[in-house]
Amino acid sequence: MNIFTRIREDVAAARSHDPAARGVFEVFFVYSGLHAVWWHRVSHVLWRRGLRFLPRTISQLTRFITGIEIHPGAHIGRRFFIDHGMGVVIGETAEVGDDVLIYHGVTLGGTGHDHGKRHPTVGDRVVIGAGAKLLGNIEIGHDSAVGANAVVVRSAPPWTTLTGIPAEGRPRRGAPVAETPDTADFYVI
């Protein structure tokens, strides 16, 4: 897939998620969430080639300009959109699936000083509300939703709604019957 196709996809995703988007021109030039993702892609390619200083410099400059910090080591899927992105932090070993929407103040962070995988894995088509914190090496299943200001410290199956501090899961409305998890799959901390 070439870069122009990817950019068109990203702009279309932003327009589909944001009812305030007035047109392609506006989205392309003023949406800081898109700019942060595009610069992340550049820094991620350099990171994968073994460079460290230049990608980190790019990510820090992007953070300075957009208010969004995405570590160059993080894996970001297609059509990822950050709406009102100020204060978003995505850690080094985080993995974000396709068609994910997150709002301002979201943290995909680690816990402790362990080496290896220490940040969340977010499935496809997940929505993460403003101020939510997903911490540690956890997995959030496809088609889940994380409520605003939730603090998620345990994994959740697909089609889950996570709310509270610490977050508790329950089946998400609209889940196909065949994909609705058993209540035994949910946790209460």
PDB file of N, CA and C in Angstrom, residues 64-136:
ATOM      1  N   PHE A  64       5.812  17.972  21.090  1.00  0.00           N
ATOM      2  CA  PHE A  64       5.873  19.412  21.334  1.00  0.00           C
ATOM      3  C   PHE A  64       4.844  20.158  20.476  1.00  0.00           C
ATOM      4  N   ILE A  65       4.690  19.729  19.227  1.00  0.00           N
ATOM      5  CA  ILE A  65       3.799  20.412  18.287  1.00  0.00           C
ATOM      6  C   ILE A  65       2.338  20.017  18.489  1.00  0.00           C
ATOM      7  N   THR A  66       2.072  18.722  18.724  1.00  0.00           N
ATOM      8  CA  THR A  66       0.693  18.229  18.764  1.00  0.00           C
ATOM      9  C   THR A  66       0.153  17.954  20.161  1.00  0.00           C
ATOM     10  N   GLY A  67       1.028  17.760  21.142  1.00  0.00           N
ATOM     11  CA  GLY A  67       0.587  17.368  22.476  1.00  0.00           C
ATOM     12  C   GLY A  67       0.304  15.882  22.590  1.00  0.00           C
ATOM     13  N   ILE A  68       0.714  15.130  21.564  1.00  0.00           N
ATOM     14  CA  ILE A  68       0.476  13.683  21.516  1.00  0.00           C
ATOM     15  C   ILE A  68       1.828  12.986  21.463  1.00  0.00           C
ATOM     16  N   GLU A  69       2.059  12.053  22.392  1.00  0.00           N
ATOM     17  CA  GLU A  69       3.333  11.340  22.424  1.00  0.00           C
ATOM     18  C   GLU A  69       3.105   9.868  22.094  1.00  0.00           C
ATOM     19  N   ILE A  70       3.646   9.449  20.965  1.00  0.00           N
ATOM     20  CA  ILE A  70       3.590   8.045  20.563  1.00  0.00           C
ATOM     21  C   ILE A  70       5.032   7.563  20.441  1.00  0.00           C
ATOM     22  N   HIS A  71       5.396   6.595  21.248  1.00  0.00           N
ATOM     23  CA  HIS A  71       6.757   6.066  21.187  1.00  0.00           C
ATOM     24  C   HIS A  71       6.983   5.426  19.822  1.00  0.00           C
ATOM     25  N   PRO A  72       8.170   5.619  19.226  1.00  0.00           N
ATOM     26  CA  PRO A  72       8.433   5.054  17.896  1.00  0.00           C
ATOM     27  C   PRO A  72       8.358   3.531  17.846  1.00  0.00           C
ATOM     28  N   GLY A  73       8.474   2.870  18.979  1.00  0.00           N
ATOM     29  CA  GLY A  73       8.406   1.410  19.000  1.00  0.00           C
ATOM     30  C   GLY A  73       6.989   0.861  18.998  1.00  0.00           C
ATOM     31  N   ALA A  74       6.005   1.704  19.279  1.00  0.00           N
ATOM     32  CA  ALA A  74       4.610   1.251  19.323  1.00  0.00           C
ATOM     33  C   ALA A  74       4.132   0.833  17.942  1.00  0.00           C
ATOM     34  N   HIS A  75       3.305  -0.202  17.902  1.00  0.00           N
ATOM     35  CA  HIS A  75       2.714  -0.685  16.643  1.00  0.00           C
ATOM     36  C   HIS A  75       1.298  -0.125  16.533  1.00  0.00           C
ATOM     37  N   ILE A  76       1.056   0.632  15.471  1.00  0.00           N
ATOM     38  CA  ILE A  76      -0.229   1.285  15.274  1.00  0.00           C
ATOM     39  C   ILE A  76      -0.877   0.729  14.008  1.00  0.00           C
ATOM     40  N   GLY A  77      -2.130   0.353  14.095  1.00  0.00           N
ATOM     41  CA  GLY A  77      -2.847  -0.209  12.956  1.00  0.00           C
ATOM     42  C   GLY A  77      -3.348   0.844  11.986  1.00  0.00           C
ATOM     43  N   ARG A  78      -4.063   0.386  10.993  1.00  0.00           N
ATOM     44  CA  ARG A  78      -4.609   1.260   9.947  1.00  0.00           C
ATOM     45  C   ARG A  78      -5.850   1.990  10.451  1.00  0.00           C
ATOM     46  N   ARG A  79      -6.067   3.170   9.862  1.00  0.00           N
ATOM     47  CA  ARG A  79      -7.245   3.992  10.146  1.00  0.00           C
ATOM     48  C   ARG A  79      -7.403   4.324  11.630  1.00  0.00           C
ATOM     49  N   PHE A  80      -6.281   4.483  12.304  1.00  0.00           N
ATOM     50  CA  PHE A  80      -6.250   4.861  13.718  1.00  0.00           C
ATOM     51  C   PHE A  80      -6.504   6.360  13.806  1.00  0.00           C
ATOM     52  N   PHE A  81      -7.459   6.773  14.644  1.00  0.00           N
ATOM     53  CA  PHE A  81      -7.783   8.187  14.749  1.00  0.00           C
ATOM     54  C   PHE A  81      -7.744   8.632  16.203  1.00  0.00           C
ATOM     55  N   ILE A  82      -7.049   9.734  16.437  1.00  0.00           N
ATOM     56  CA  ILE A  82      -6.982  10.361  17.753  1.00  0.00           C
ATOM     57  C   ILE A  82      -7.767  11.660  17.651  1.00  0.00           C
ATOM     58  N   ASP A  83      -8.904  11.735  18.335  1.00  0.00           N
ATOM     59  CA  ASP A  83      -9.755  12.922  18.291  1.00  0.00           C
ATOM     60  C   ASP A  83      -9.445  13.805  19.495  1.00  0.00           C
ATOM     61  N   HIS A  84      -9.250  15.089  19.263  1.00  0.00           N
ATOM     62  CA  HIS A  84      -8.904  16.033  20.342  1.00  0.00           C
ATOM     63  C   HIS A  84      -7.738  15.476  21.160  1.00  0.00           C
ATOM     64  N   GLY A  85      -6.634  15.191  20.512  1.00  0.00           N
ATOM     65  CA  GLY A  85      -5.584  14.354  21.063  1.00  0.00           C
ATOM     66  C   GLY A  85      -4.696  14.864  22.160  1.00  0.00           C
ATOM     67  N   MET A  86      -4.841  16.079  22.625  1.00  0.00           N
ATOM     68  CA  MET A  86      -3.924  16.603  23.632  1.00  0.00           C
ATOM     69  C   MET A  86      -3.801  15.648  24.820  1.00  0.00           C
ATOM     70  N   GLY A  87      -2.567  15.359  25.197  1.00  0.00           N
ATOM     71  CA  GLY A  87      -2.306  14.542  26.375  1.00  0.00           C
ATOM     72  C   GLY A  87      -2.307  13.048  26.146  1.00  0.00           C
ATOM     73  N   VAL A  88      -2.413  12.599  24.906  1.00  0.00           N
ATOM     74  CA  VAL A  88      -2.370  11.166  24.619  1.00  0.00           C
ATOM     75  C   VAL A  88      -0.928  10.679  24.735  1.00  0.00           C
ATOM     76  N   VAL A  89      -0.743   9.541  25.420  1.00  0.00           N
ATOM     77  CA  VAL A  89       0.573   8.915  25.547  1.00  0.00           C
ATOM     78  C   VAL A  89       0.429   7.441  25.199  1.00  0.00           C
ATOM     79  N   ILE A  90       1.261   6.979  24.253  1.00  0.00           N
ATOM     80  CA  ILE A  90       1.255   5.574  23.841  1.00  0.00           C
ATOM     81  C   ILE A  90       2.671   5.046  24.001  1.00  0.00           C
ATOM     82  N   GLY A  91       2.829   4.029  24.853  1.00  0.00           N
ATOM     83  CA  GLY A  91       4.142   3.514  25.210  1.00  0.00           C
ATOM     84  C   GLY A  91       4.787   2.623  24.161  1.00  0.00           C
ATOM     85  N   GLU A  92       6.044   2.321  24.400  1.00  0.00           N
ATOM     86  CA  GLU A  92       6.916   1.630  23.450  1.00  0.00           C
ATOM     87  C   GLU A  92       6.400   0.286  22.968  1.00  0.00           C
ATOM     88  N   THR A  93       5.887  -0.544  23.836  1.00  0.00           N
ATOM     89  CA  THR A  93       5.473  -1.889  23.430  1.00  0.00           C
ATOM     90  C   THR A  93       3.965  -2.009  23.225  1.00  0.00           C
ATOM     91  N   ALA A  94       3.280  -0.864  23.172  1.00  0.00           N
ATOM     92  CA  ALA A  94       1.837  -0.874  22.920  1.00  0.00           C
ATOM     93  C   ALA A  94       1.563  -1.338  21.494  1.00  0.00           C
ATOM     94  N   GLU A  95       0.436  -2.020  21.339  1.00  0.00           N
ATOM     95  CA  GLU A  95      -0.028  -2.452  20.017  1.00  0.00           C
ATOM     96  C   GLU A  95      -1.481  -2.012  19.887  1.00  0.00           C
ATOM     97  N   VAL A  96      -1.763  -1.293  18.793  1.00  0.00           N
ATOM     98  CA  VAL A  96      -3.106  -0.766  18.567  1.00  0.00           C
ATOM     99  C   VAL A  96      -3.610  -1.330  17.249  1.00  0.00           C
ATOM    100  N   GLY A  97      -4.794  -1.916  17.254  1.00  0.00           N
ATOM    101  CA  GLY A  97      -5.360  -2.543  16.063  1.00  0.00           C
ATOM    102  C   GLY A  97      -5.887  -1.539  15.053  1.00  0.00           C
ATOM    103  N   ASP A  98      -6.594  -2.052  14.069  1.00  0.00           N
ATOM    104  CA  ASP A  98      -7.174  -1.235  13.002  1.00  0.00           C
ATOM    105  C   ASP A  98      -8.483  -0.600  13.457  1.00  0.00           C
ATOM    106  N   ASP A  99      -8.774   0.565  12.891  1.00  0.00           N
ATOM    107  CA  ASP A  99     -10.052   1.256  13.103  1.00  0.00           C
ATOM    108  C   ASP A  99     -10.311   1.610  14.566  1.00  0.00           C
ATOM    109  N   VAL A 100      -9.249   1.937  15.289  1.00  0.00           N
ATOM    110  CA  VAL A 100      -9.366   2.309  16.701  1.00  0.00           C
ATOM    111  C   VAL A 100      -9.543   3.821  16.804  1.00  0.00           C
ATOM    112  N   LEU A 101     -10.407   4.245  17.715  1.00  0.00           N
ATOM    113  CA  LEU A 101     -10.660   5.657  17.988  1.00  0.00           C
ATOM    114  C   LEU A 101     -10.342   5.923  19.438  1.00  0.00           C
ATOM    115  N   ILE A 102      -9.484   6.930  19.683  1.00  0.00           N
ATOM    116  CA  ILE A 102      -9.223   7.334  21.064  1.00  0.00           C
ATOM    117  C   ILE A 102      -9.375   8.850  21.188  1.00  0.00           C
ATOM    118  N   TYR A 103      -9.696   9.267  22.394  1.00  0.00           N
ATOM    119  CA  TYR A 103      -9.903  10.682  22.684  1.00  0.00           C
ATOM    120  C   TYR A 103      -8.774  11.222  23.540  1.00  0.00           C
ATOM    121  N   HIS A 104      -8.836  12.503  23.853  1.00  0.00           N
ATOM    122  CA  HIS A 104      -7.758  13.180  24.574  1.00  0.00           C
ATOM    123  C   HIS A 104      -7.515  12.575  25.957  1.00  0.00           C
ATOM    124  N   GLY A 105      -6.268  12.709  26.379  1.00  0.00           N
ATOM    125  CA  GLY A 105      -5.893  12.291  27.721  1.00  0.00           C
ATOM    126  C   GLY A 105      -5.754  10.797  27.920  1.00  0.00           C
ATOM    127  N   VAL A 106      -5.793  10.010  26.871  1.00  0.00           N
ATOM    128  CA  VAL A 106      -5.683   8.552  26.994  1.00  0.00           C
ATOM    129  C   VAL A 106      -4.217   8.160  27.173  1.00  0.00           C
ATOM    130  N   THR A 107      -3.977   7.202  28.062  1.00  0.00           N
ATOM    131  CA  THR A 107      -2.635   6.660  28.258  1.00  0.00           C
ATOM    132  C   THR A 107      -2.665   5.162  28.020  1.00  0.00           C
ATOM    133  N   LEU A 108      -1.790   4.693  27.139  1.00  0.00           N
ATOM    134  CA  LEU A 108      -1.520   3.265  26.989  1.00  0.00           C
ATOM    135  C   LEU A 108      -0.140   3.070  27.581  1.00  0.00           C
ATOM    136  N   GLY A 109      -0.102   2.848  28.890  1.00  0.00           N
ATOM    137  CA  GLY A 109       1.152   2.899  29.627  1.00  0.00           C
ATOM    138  C   GLY A 109       1.571   1.580  30.242  1.00  0.00           C
ATOM    139  N   GLY A 110       2.792   1.586  30.716  1.00  0.00           N
ATOM    140  CA  GLY A 110       3.351   0.413  31.376  1.00  0.00           C
ATOM    141  C   GLY A 110       3.246   0.539  32.884  1.00  0.00           C
ATOM    142  N   THR A 111       3.562  -0.561  33.547  1.00  0.00           N
ATOM    143  CA  THR A 111       3.649  -0.555  34.999  1.00  0.00           C
ATOM    144  C   THR A 111       4.993  -1.155  35.379  1.00  0.00           C
ATOM    145  N   GLY A 112       5.682  -0.527  36.274  1.00  0.00           N
ATOM    146  CA  GLY A 112       6.975  -1.045  36.711  1.00  0.00           C
ATOM    147  C   GLY A 112       8.088  -0.769  35.720  1.00  0.00           C
ATOM    148  N   HIS A 113       9.217  -1.423  35.954  1.00  0.00           N
ATOM    149  CA  HIS A 113      10.408  -1.210  35.132  1.00  0.00           C
ATOM    150  C   HIS A 113      10.834  -2.482  34.426  1.00  0.00           C
ATOM    151  N   ASP A 114       9.904  -3.374  34.185  1.00  0.00           N
ATOM    152  CA  ASP A 114      10.226  -4.626  33.507  1.00  0.00           C
ATOM    153  C   ASP A 114      10.661  -4.363  32.076  1.00  0.00           C
ATOM    154  N   HIS A 115      11.445  -5.292  31.534  1.00  0.00           N
ATOM    155  CA  HIS A 115      11.809  -5.244  30.125  1.00  0.00           C
ATOM    156  C   HIS A 115      10.850  -6.154  29.372  1.00  0.00           C
ATOM    157  N   GLY A 116      10.791  -6.014  28.056  1.00  0.00           N
ATOM    158  CA  GLY A 116       9.881  -6.827  27.256  1.00  0.00           C
ATOM    159  C   GLY A 116       8.534  -6.151  27.128  1.00  0.00           C
ATOM    160  N   LYS A 117       7.526  -6.929  26.787  1.00  0.00           N
ATOM    161  CA  LYS A 117       6.166  -6.405  26.567  1.00  0.00           C
ATOM    162  C   LYS A 117       5.599  -5.901  27.882  1.00  0.00           C
ATOM    163  N   ARG A 118       5.314  -4.600  27.945  1.00  0.00           N
ATOM    164  CA  ARG A 118       4.840  -4.013  29.198  1.00  0.00           C
ATOM    165  C   ARG A 118       3.727  -2.990  29.009  1.00  0.00           C
ATOM    166  N   HIS A 119       3.232  -2.873  27.764  1.00  0.00           N
ATOM    167  CA  HIS A 119       2.152  -1.930  27.464  1.00  0.00           C
ATOM    168  C   HIS A 119       0.960  -2.685  26.877  1.00  0.00           C
ATOM    169  N   PRO A 120      -0.206  -2.063  26.837  1.00  0.00           N
ATOM    170  CA  PRO A 120      -1.427  -2.747  26.379  1.00  0.00           C
ATOM    171  C   PRO A 120      -1.429  -3.114  24.896  1.00  0.00           C
ATOM    172  N   THR A 121      -2.237  -4.122  24.598  1.00  0.00           N
ATOM    173  CA  THR A 121      -2.573  -4.496  23.229  1.00  0.00           C
ATOM    174  C   THR A 121      -4.063  -4.219  23.075  1.00  0.00           C
ATOM    175  N   VAL A 122      -4.396  -3.399  22.088  1.00  0.00           N
ATOM    176  CA  VAL A 122      -5.786  -2.980  21.857  1.00  0.00           C
ATOM    177  C   VAL A 122      -6.245  -3.598  20.543  1.00  0.00           C
ATOM    178  N   GLY A 123      -7.358  -4.317  20.572  1.00  0.00           N
ATOM    179  CA  GLY A 123      -7.882  -4.981  19.383  1.00  0.00           C
ATOM    180  C   GLY A 123      -8.461  -4.014  18.367  1.00  0.00           C
ATOM    181  N   ASP A 124      -9.006  -4.555  17.313  1.00  0.00           N
ATOM    182  CA  ASP A 124      -9.607  -3.768  16.239  1.00  0.00           C
ATOM    183  C   ASP A 124     -10.955  -3.183  16.674  1.00  0.00           C
ATOM    184  N   ARG A 125     -11.268  -2.004  16.118  1.00  0.00           N
ATOM    185  CA  ARG A 125     -12.569  -1.348  16.304  1.00  0.00           C
ATOM    186  C   ARG A 125     -12.888  -1.029  17.768  1.00  0.00           C
ATOM    187  N   VAL A 126     -11.870  -0.678  18.532  1.00  0.00           N
ATOM    188  CA  VAL A 126     -12.047  -0.321  19.938  1.00  0.00           C
ATOM    189  C   VAL A 126     -12.175   1.195  20.050  1.00  0.00           C
ATOM    190  N   VAL A 127     -13.037   1.650  20.943  1.00  0.00           N
ATOM    191  CA  VAL A 127     -13.179   3.073  21.251  1.00  0.00           C
ATOM    192  C   VAL A 127     -12.708   3.274  22.681  1.00  0.00           C
ATOM    193  N   ILE A 128     -11.809   4.249  22.880  1.00  0.00           N
ATOM    194  CA  ILE A 128     -11.274   4.533  24.214  1.00  0.00           C
ATOM    195  C   ILE A 128     -11.609   5.976  24.565  1.00  0.00           C
ATOM    196  N   GLY A 129     -12.406   6.149  25.604  1.00  0.00           N
ATOM    197  CA  GLY A 129     -12.906   7.457  26.000  1.00  0.00           C
ATOM    198  C   GLY A 129     -11.850   8.357  26.619  1.00  0.00           C
ATOM    199  N   ALA A 130     -12.166   9.645  26.685  1.00  0.00           N
ATOM    200  CA  ALA A 130     -11.258  10.671  27.185  1.00  0.00           C
ATOM    201  C   ALA A 130     -10.761  10.345  28.590  1.00  0.00           C
ATOM    202  N   GLY A 131      -9.457  10.492  28.774  1.00  0.00           N
ATOM    203  CA  GLY A 131      -8.860  10.326  30.085  1.00  0.00           C
ATOM    204  C   GLY A 131      -8.658   8.893  30.545  1.00  0.00           C
ATOM    205  N   ALA A 132      -9.010   7.922  29.727  1.00  0.00           N
ATOM    206  CA  ALA A 132      -8.867   6.522  30.136  1.00  0.00           C
ATOM    207  C   ALA A 132      -7.386   6.156  30.242  1.00  0.00           C
ATOM    208  N   LYS A 133      -7.086   5.269  31.182  1.00  0.00           N
ATOM    209  CA  LYS A 133      -5.725   4.776  31.382  1.00  0.00           C
ATOM    210  C   LYS A 133      -5.752   3.260  31.256  1.00  0.00           C
ATOM    211  N   LEU A 134      -5.005   2.738  30.292  1.00  0.00           N
ATOM    212  CA  LEU A 134      -4.849   1.298  30.122  1.00  0.00           C
ATOM    213  C   LEU A 134      -3.414   1.001  30.494  1.00  0.00           C
ATOM    214  N   LEU A 135      -3.207   0.208  31.540  1.00  0.00           N
ATOM    215  CA  LEU A 135      -1.882   0.062  32.118  1.00  0.00           C
ATOM    216  C   LEU A 135      -1.430  -1.384  32.175  1.00  0.00           C
ATOM    217  N   GLY A 136      -0.206  -1.613  31.723  1.00  0.00           N
ATOM    218  CA  GLY A 136       0.407  -2.931  31.816  1.00  0.00           C
ATOM    219  C   GLY A 136       0.227  -3.755  30.566  1.00  0.00           C
TER     220      GLY A 136
END
